Amino acid sequence: MDEQIQLPAEDLPHLGGDSRAVGVGADVACGNQRRIDRGRELANVALDPFPLVGEGEPGAAIGETLRDRPGDRALVGDAEDEAALAGEISHGGRVYGFSATLRGLRRAALLPLAAALILASAASATLQSIRRSYGEFSLPRVRAGTLKIAAASSHGRLTVLVDLRLPPLAAYNRNLFSAVSTSRLNVRSSSSRAYLARLAHAQSAAAAELERAIPSARISYRYRVVLDGFAVSLPARKLPALARLQAVTKIYPSVRYALDTNQSPAIIGADQIWATTGDRGDGVKIGVVDDGIDQSNPFFSPTGFSYPAGFPRGATAFTTPKVIVARAFPGPGSGAQGKLPLYRQASFHGTHVAGIAAGDAGTTAPAGPDHPTITGLSGVAPRAWLGNYRVFNTPTPTGYDAFTPQIVAAFESAVDDGMDVINFSGGGPQVDPLSDALVEAVRNVSNAGVVPVIAAGNDRDDWGLGSVGSPGTAPDAISVAAVSNSHVFAPSLSVTTSDAPPTLKNVPFEDILPIPDAWTSADRTLTDVGTIVGTDGSPVERHLCGPASNPNSRGTLPPASASGTILLVSRGICAFTTKAANAQIGGAAGIVLVDNRPGEANFIPLQLPLDAGMVSDLDGARLRAYLDSRGGRAAVRFVKAFNQLNTGRSGIITSFSSAGPTDFGHQLKPDLAAPGGQILSATLPEALGEPFAVFDGTSMATPHVAGAAALLVARHPTWTPAEIKSALMSTAGAAWGDTARTQEASVLLEGAGLVNVPRADDPKLFTTPVSLSFEDLDVTAGSARHSLLLEVQDAGGGGGTWTLGLQSQAATSGAFVDLPATVAVPPGGAADIPVVIRADAAAATGDNNGFITLTQGSDVRRVPYYFAVGRPGAEITPVLPLKKFQTGDTRVGKSNIGQYRFPTSPFGPPPTYTGAPMDENGAEKLYSLHINQPVANVGAAIVGVSAGALVEPWLLGSRNENDVQGYAGTPVDANLLTNDYRLDVGVAGAVFPREKRYYIAVDSGRDIFTGRSLAGAYELRSWVNDVTPPKFKLLTRRVTAGRPLLAARVTDLGSGVDPLSLVIEYRTNVLLGAALYDPASGLALFGIPRSAPPVRRGLFKGAALAADNQESKNVDQIGANVLPNTTIRRINVRGTARPTVTWLLPLGTSCVKGSTSLAVAASAPGKIKAIRFFDGKHLVKTVRKGTIGLYTASWRTRAAKRGPHKLRVVLQSRGRSVQARRNVRVCR
């Protein structure tokens, strides 16, 4: 599926009315330039006699969820991006009305609630309006794009990795290392070759056993170095049989992973190592597992390099004496391009990553759209060799992804090729570590003597704490967070008054669209909105929002009070669009938003109806202070070009950088921080138009640490990967939590801190473990305590007595960390330190974290720690058995749970960016289910709620609300490939769950702006092993040309149909979403609004898409299809000049009784005079008015005879009549 293709220019007028408010474009992110898909929603309708749920709301779709590529910046799904004004505000010449209820997109009210959704009876039909508005991030019903249909389907099959009984080569035994003087595994030694032969023999026997037991199973990749096993596809129903095979010890799912430096090496001290030691990574090999390296880029000039012995390897046409290996690992559906180590039309990321790690020193980057000419570029380890291992080659709607089988194979090849460091700047939502093959693979990469460095992820803005992704969650990985650079590449603004301080010159300005020429050619007036007197006689509130009772309404800025000026406005409290609309009321020419996140300014993730941009919180405070000293106004001028602006604000944790603890096990991650904001490096001109570009992301931070590890490998070849990790972590410095760099960031954000290579070169001590993650202290039954041993080992010069201390960052009342005062480390030896955590019975609940410090003279070494104190409310909540369907009410009973975690913020940050991310104050209900054999998935969905309610399920791994099962366990769509991604779809689940007991908590919260309770009645649907997509049947195959009603029947017996997923493609490149859906009958209606192109006469061949609720939880790959629970099929519709009518309900040959709904889709070239419904010759009803082409009537069958009946419908229009028949049975 590809929904990012722009319509030809001649078709755009069909989709856009007001060019300021509505437009259609591709969702593209290149450097700092972004465009947003937009479309117009269906007008309001009212259908009778069908009960329409959720109708009466305005339908203008403002924007579409953005995707994170290629800049790696996770876009903000905040409350401020969600709501718009509850009243009426002029918006670019048009008037819009908005609902104040947020997150109400996903499910309409169920009327009647007691109607069983499994009944396909016409009498129980309840057409529900598919509400699409998620504030500004909505799913427009009309978009530009196409639906791509896979060449082959493998629905019902799974792809898994099978672990066999023998340990892989890397874990077998340290005697296989080639020499005592190195920590590297020699795969080509005689002992290694002998053991590999033994593994091959055992795998052949296991494969034979598999073929006998499951003949339909197919083996692809085989592993012997970092895993002992193979990847296999098989029917889902055969999963228990696979688990019973004698040779099989464990089954892993195939997880999907996405792609997650002029001055930046100096931020981690790499330049000091170059200067003092001369080491620049000579002789070290860095394997980059990514989307390919462009060996021809000038950043990888082979001048001065030569191949080491035994190289080049792989596809030698893509190698040079600098890039010495080039391999490809084709993923599912990757085709011919998947076999290439570099695909110039799509590869861009791996080249950027490789340049940061080992780009040649002294390279010049020519000017590009997002940067000026920059000289003196260098990677962190510029003399290191590079290995190219391409795994991101499976095309998806959001780019190119990779999967576990290919990544494990790439890791294995990198170890076999003798790489010293592996960089993996990718990731995906964490799954249960016991079900994650990459946890084991990363462990054995480290066992083989190779340092694994992996991105933490870019999800904190979206998911909060608990957002570090796999495989960065692997204990043996060095997981890397991102901090700011010492400069930015951006447009700027300057205060032009003569007394303005230097800090107000060249202030970085993140604009949405290019700055208007009028702002650059002459001075403009910047006004602090808080200095304007409002309509209530008080200063206008600086957030430019409505009153506290409804922030997303009109504020107090008087009309014309800011005419022609640019307003300085604070971010937060209300939606971006509310601020913009209020500014328009005041006559403002634009707004400058002051960010409320630490670090450099973020961009505004949607287009506003007036020119706007953002400055950092610190720059905004300086601007405001200066303006206030001058009566609230000053002259400013803007610069449109992207220049390098030195801020001196390096080391600040970026707001997108993923945070710990891990969702499963609550382990402390990330491990380290490095520059990941505004990084200039190499890329491909075919993909991005230029050979160098500026990216943000932990993808960029990771190769900084990979380069640092390479420098340490060169300096200390006998150090193990664990020792290199310890050296980097114990010597790291502070990463900052505020823009002024006065407060150190939490260890949940920075890990051990910002890398300092010179200190890591002389660590004095090695510690095991490198961080302390304790079990949570549950004080429900009284006081609790846990203890761990911290081993410290002399790393050279570290013998003697060290003083222990505690550097607490967060502590709850009644919780304590006990340490001895000192520890004596024997020269060349090691010592153990007992660390005890305890909490009183009355201790306050919450997180405790910080550092344990070891001090000897001027040397200070730090070990981060984390634990939580809790009294789980789920422990005192009654438990009910989970059924296929059941009802409940969160208004009835007591609330024992207010927050669910981890992750902590699936709905995004709160409107103020501070405080609790949720308040689930409904009377939660707790349901239990037990998984006692291998299954593909499990889940539960809220399929209906009472009016005004928003009810949400959560999947817990125990009776503890802090044990949410990762992203998939939240109510939010966690599948990046779906249209609903990051929306509250009311579905919680897991893929390949472990065999154990799980709990579904059903709860509700408050409206995040108004505080209104969202509690109510609900219907819950659950499933296990849903591996088949919905069935889609087009009903209206012949329609009148123009804008007829298209209808389909879409059903799913497993998890149920996701109404938001329903899309029809017509006119080659127009995507039309469903307007209405009835879960009882499966009837889906696609009304074509005036904003959409008409259906032409003749046959058109289109496509249709439908997904089920399980698809929103598919963070793992189920089979060969990237969207296994999605149907994409071809459809044929003929447009005619004649009237047409098609029966919709009742369903053909169905059994009806009582009062039954009759429904048809009808269209004609002119006005329809009448629609007459007949039972045989008996007239049931004449209908003269329909809605969007839907005509309905009620048939009272009580007086009708039992048995077969022939229904007819007759359409009359302009002297013509057409009819259609439907056979049904009347039952009693």
JSON list of C-alpha atoms in Angstrom, two decimals, residues 709-794:
[
{"chain": "A", "resi": 709, "resn": "ALA", "atom": "CA", "xyz": [34.08, 2.13, 20.58]},
{"chain": "A", "resi": 710, "resn": "ALA", "atom": "CA", "xyz": [36.31, 1.74, 17.51]},
{"chain": "A", "resi": 711, "resn": "LEU", "atom": "CA", "xyz": [38.82, 4.18, 18.97]},
{"chain": "A", "resi": 712, "resn": "LEU", "atom": "CA", "xyz": [38.88, 2.14, 22.20]},
{"chain": "A", "resi": 713, "resn": "VAL", "atom": "CA", "xyz": [39.26, -1.13, 20.27]},
{"chain": "A", "resi": 714, "resn": "ALA", "atom": "CA", "xyz": [42.26, 0.36, 18.51]},
{"chain": "A", "resi": 715, "resn": "ARG", "atom": "CA", "xyz": [43.73, 1.57, 21.79]},
{"chain": "A", "resi": 716, "resn": "HIS", "atom": "CA", "xyz": [42.86, -1.53, 23.87]},
{"chain": "A", "resi": 717, "resn": "PRO", "atom": "CA", "xyz": [42.59, -4.63, 21.64]},
{"chain": "A", "resi": 718, "resn": "THR", "atom": "CA", "xyz": [42.35, -7.01, 24.62]},
{"chain": "A", "resi": 719, "resn": "TRP", "atom": "CA", "xyz": [39.32, -5.32, 26.16]},
{"chain": "A", "resi": 720, "resn": "THR", "atom": "CA", "xyz": [36.09, -7.29, 25.86]},
{"chain": "A", "resi": 721, "resn": "PRO", "atom": "CA", "xyz": [32.88, -5.66, 24.61]},
{"chain": "A", "resi": 722, "resn": "ALA", "atom": "CA", "xyz": [31.60, -5.64, 28.19]},
{"chain": "A", "resi": 723, "resn": "GLU", "atom": "CA", "xyz": [34.73, -3.81, 29.33]},
{"chain": "A", "resi": 724, "resn": "ILE", "atom": "CA", "xyz": [34.43, -1.26, 26.52]},
{"chain": "A", "resi": 725, "resn": "LYS", "atom": "CA", "xyz": [30.81, -0.68, 27.49]},
{"chain": "A", "resi": 726, "resn": "SER", "atom": "CA", "xyz": [31.78, -0.27, 31.14]},
{"chain": "A", "resi": 727, "resn": "ALA", "atom": "CA", "xyz": [34.61, 2.14, 30.29]},
{"chain": "A", "resi": 728, "resn": "LEU", "atom": "CA", "xyz": [32.28, 4.32, 28.23]},
{"chain": "A", "resi": 729, "resn": "MET", "atom": "CA", "xyz": [29.49, 4.31, 30.82]},
{"chain": "A", "resi": 730, "resn": "SER", "atom": "CA", "xyz": [31.38, 4.78, 34.09]},
{"chain": "A", "resi": 731, "resn": "THR", "atom": "CA", "xyz": [33.30, 7.77, 32.70]},
{"chain": "A", "resi": 732, "resn": "ALA", "atom": "CA", "xyz": [30.41, 9.51, 30.92]},
{"chain": "A", "resi": 733, "resn": "GLY", "atom": "CA", "xyz": [29.57, 13.08, 31.83]},
{"chain": "A", "resi": 734, "resn": "ALA", "atom": "CA", "xyz": [26.30, 14.88, 32.34]},
{"chain": "A", "resi": 735, "resn": "ALA", "atom": "CA", "xyz": [23.74, 15.21, 29.57]},
{"chain": "A", "resi": 736, "resn": "TRP", "atom": "CA", "xyz": [21.43, 18.09, 30.30]},
{"chain": "A", "resi": 737, "resn": "GLY", "atom": "CA", "xyz": [17.71, 18.16, 30.99]},
{"chain": "A", "resi": 738, "resn": "ASP", "atom": "CA", "xyz": [17.18, 21.87, 30.37]},
{"chain": "A", "resi": 739, "resn": "THR", "atom": "CA", "xyz": [18.20, 24.28, 27.63]},
{"chain": "A", "resi": 740, "resn": "ALA", "atom": "CA", "xyz": [20.25, 26.43, 30.01]},
{"chain": "A", "resi": 741, "resn": "ARG", "atom": "CA", "xyz": [22.26, 23.29, 30.90]},
{"chain": "A", "resi": 742, "resn": "THR", "atom": "CA", "xyz": [21.85, 23.74, 34.64]},
{"chain": "A", "resi": 743, "resn": "GLN", "atom": "CA", "xyz": [20.10, 20.45, 35.47]},
{"chain": "A", "resi": 744, "resn": "GLU", "atom": "CA", "xyz": [21.36, 16.99, 34.57]},
{"chain": "A", "resi": 745, "resn": "ALA", "atom": "CA", "xyz": [18.90, 14.78, 32.73]},
{"chain": "A", "resi": 746, "resn": "SER", "atom": "CA", "xyz": [17.41, 11.74, 34.43]},
{"chain": "A", "resi": 747, "resn": "VAL", "atom": "CA", "xyz": [19.23, 8.45, 33.98]},
{"chain": "A", "resi": 748, "resn": "LEU", "atom": "CA", "xyz": [16.00, 7.27, 32.32]},
{"chain": "A", "resi": 749, "resn": "LEU", "atom": "CA", "xyz": [16.82, 9.74, 29.54]},
{"chain": "A", "resi": 750, "resn": "GLU", "atom": "CA", "xyz": [20.63, 9.92, 29.47]},
{"chain": "A", "resi": 751, "resn": "GLY", "atom": "CA", "xyz": [21.63, 6.49, 30.77]},
{"chain": "A", "resi": 752, "resn": "ALA", "atom": "CA", "xyz": [25.11, 6.89, 32.22]},
{"chain": "A", "resi": 753, "resn": "GLY", "atom": "CA", "xyz": [25.46, 10.23, 30.44]},
{"chain": "A", "resi": 754, "resn": "LEU", "atom": "CA", "xyz": [27.27, 11.90, 27.54]},
{"chain": "A", "resi": 755, "resn": "VAL", "atom": "CA", "xyz": [30.21, 9.90, 26.14]},
{"chain": "A", "resi": 756, "resn": "ASN", "atom": "CA", "xyz": [33.67, 11.19, 27.06]},
{"chain": "A", "resi": 757, "resn": "VAL", "atom": "CA", "xyz": [36.23, 9.27, 25.01]},
{"chain": "A", "resi": 758, "resn": "PRO", "atom": "CA", "xyz": [39.41, 10.61, 26.72]},
{"chain": "A", "resi": 759, "resn": "ARG", "atom": "CA", "xyz": [38.13, 9.54, 30.14]},
{"chain": "A", "resi": 760, "resn": "ALA", "atom": "CA", "xyz": [36.95, 6.20, 28.76]},
{"chain": "A", "resi": 761, "resn": "ASP", "atom": "CA", "xyz": [40.49, 5.63, 27.49]},
{"chain": "A", "resi": 762, "resn": "ASP", "atom": "CA", "xyz": [41.58, 5.45, 31.16]},
{"chain": "A", "resi": 763, "resn": "PRO", "atom": "CA", "xyz": [38.56, 4.20, 33.10]},
{"chain": "A", "resi": 764, "resn": "LYS", "atom": "CA", "xyz": [40.46, 2.99, 36.21]},
{"chain": "A", "resi": 765, "resn": "LEU", "atom": "CA", "xyz": [37.59, 0.56, 36.96]},
{"chain": "A", "resi": 766, "resn": "PHE", "atom": "CA", "xyz": [35.36, -1.89, 35.14]},
{"chain": "A", "resi": 767, "resn": "THR", "atom": "CA", "xyz": [31.96, -2.49, 36.73]},
{"chain": "A", "resi": 768, "resn": "THR", "atom": "CA", "xyz": [29.63, -5.48, 36.48]},
{"chain": "A", "resi": 769, "resn": "PRO", "atom": "CA", "xyz": [26.82, -4.77, 35.92]},
{"chain": "A", "resi": 770, "resn": "VAL", "atom": "CA", "xyz": [27.21, -1.41, 34.23]},
{"chain": "A", "resi": 771, "resn": "SER", "atom": "CA", "xyz": [23.90, -0.19, 35.70]},
{"chain": "A", "resi": 772, "resn": "LEU", "atom": "CA", "xyz": [21.66, -1.42, 38.50]},
{"chain": "A", "resi": 773, "resn": "SER", "atom": "CA", "xyz": [18.03, -2.24, 37.67]},
{"chain": "A", "resi": 774, "resn": "PHE", "atom": "CA", "xyz": [16.20, -3.53, 40.72]},
{"chain": "A", "resi": 775, "resn": "GLU", "atom": "CA", "xyz": [12.86, -5.26, 40.88]},
{"chain": "A", "resi": 776, "resn": "ASP", "atom": "CA", "xyz": [9.96, -2.99, 41.78]},
{"chain": "A", "resi": 777, "resn": "LEU", "atom": "CA", "xyz": [9.25, -2.76, 45.51]},
{"chain": "A", "resi": 778, "resn": "ASP", "atom": "CA", "xyz": [5.61, -3.68, 46.14]},
{"chain": "A", "resi": 779, "resn": "VAL", "atom": "CA", "xyz": [4.67, -2.34, 49.58]},
{"chain": "A", "resi": 780, "resn": "THR", "atom": "CA", "xyz": [1.01, -3.41, 49.46]},
{"chain": "A", "resi": 781, "resn": "ALA", "atom": "CA", "xyz": [1.60, -6.03, 52.16]},
{"chain": "A", "resi": 782, "resn": "GLY", "atom": "CA", "xyz": [4.24, -4.06, 54.08]},
{"chain": "A", "resi": 783, "resn": "SER", "atom": "CA", "xyz": [7.87, -3.05, 53.78]},
{"chain": "A", "resi": 784, "resn": "ALA", "atom": "CA", "xyz": [9.99, -4.53, 50.99]},
{"chain": "A", "resi": 785, "resn": "ARG", "atom": "CA", "xyz": [13.66, -4.79, 50.03]},
{"chain": "A", "resi": 786, "resn": "HIS", "atom": "CA", "xyz": [15.93, -6.10, 47.27]},
{"chain": "A", "resi": 787, "resn": "SER", "atom": "CA", "xyz": [19.68, -6.28, 46.85]},
{"chain": "A", "resi": 788, "resn": "LEU", "atom": "CA", "xyz": [22.24, -6.59, 44.06]},
{"chain": "A", "resi": 789, "resn": "LEU", "atom": "CA", "xyz": [26.01, -7.04, 44.01]},
{"chain": "A", "resi": 790, "resn": "LEU", "atom": "CA", "xyz": [28.09, -4.52, 42.11]},
{"chain": "A", "resi": 791, "resn": "GLU", "atom": "CA", "xyz": [31.52, -5.86, 41.15]},
{"chain": "A", "resi": 792, "resn": "VAL", "atom": "CA", "xyz": [34.32, -3.36, 40.56]},
{"chain": "A", "resi": 793, "resn": "GLN", "atom": "CA", "xyz": [37.53, -4.50, 38.89]},
{"chain": "A", "resi": 794, "resn": "ASP", "atom": "CA", "xyz": [40.84, -2.76, 38.49]}
]
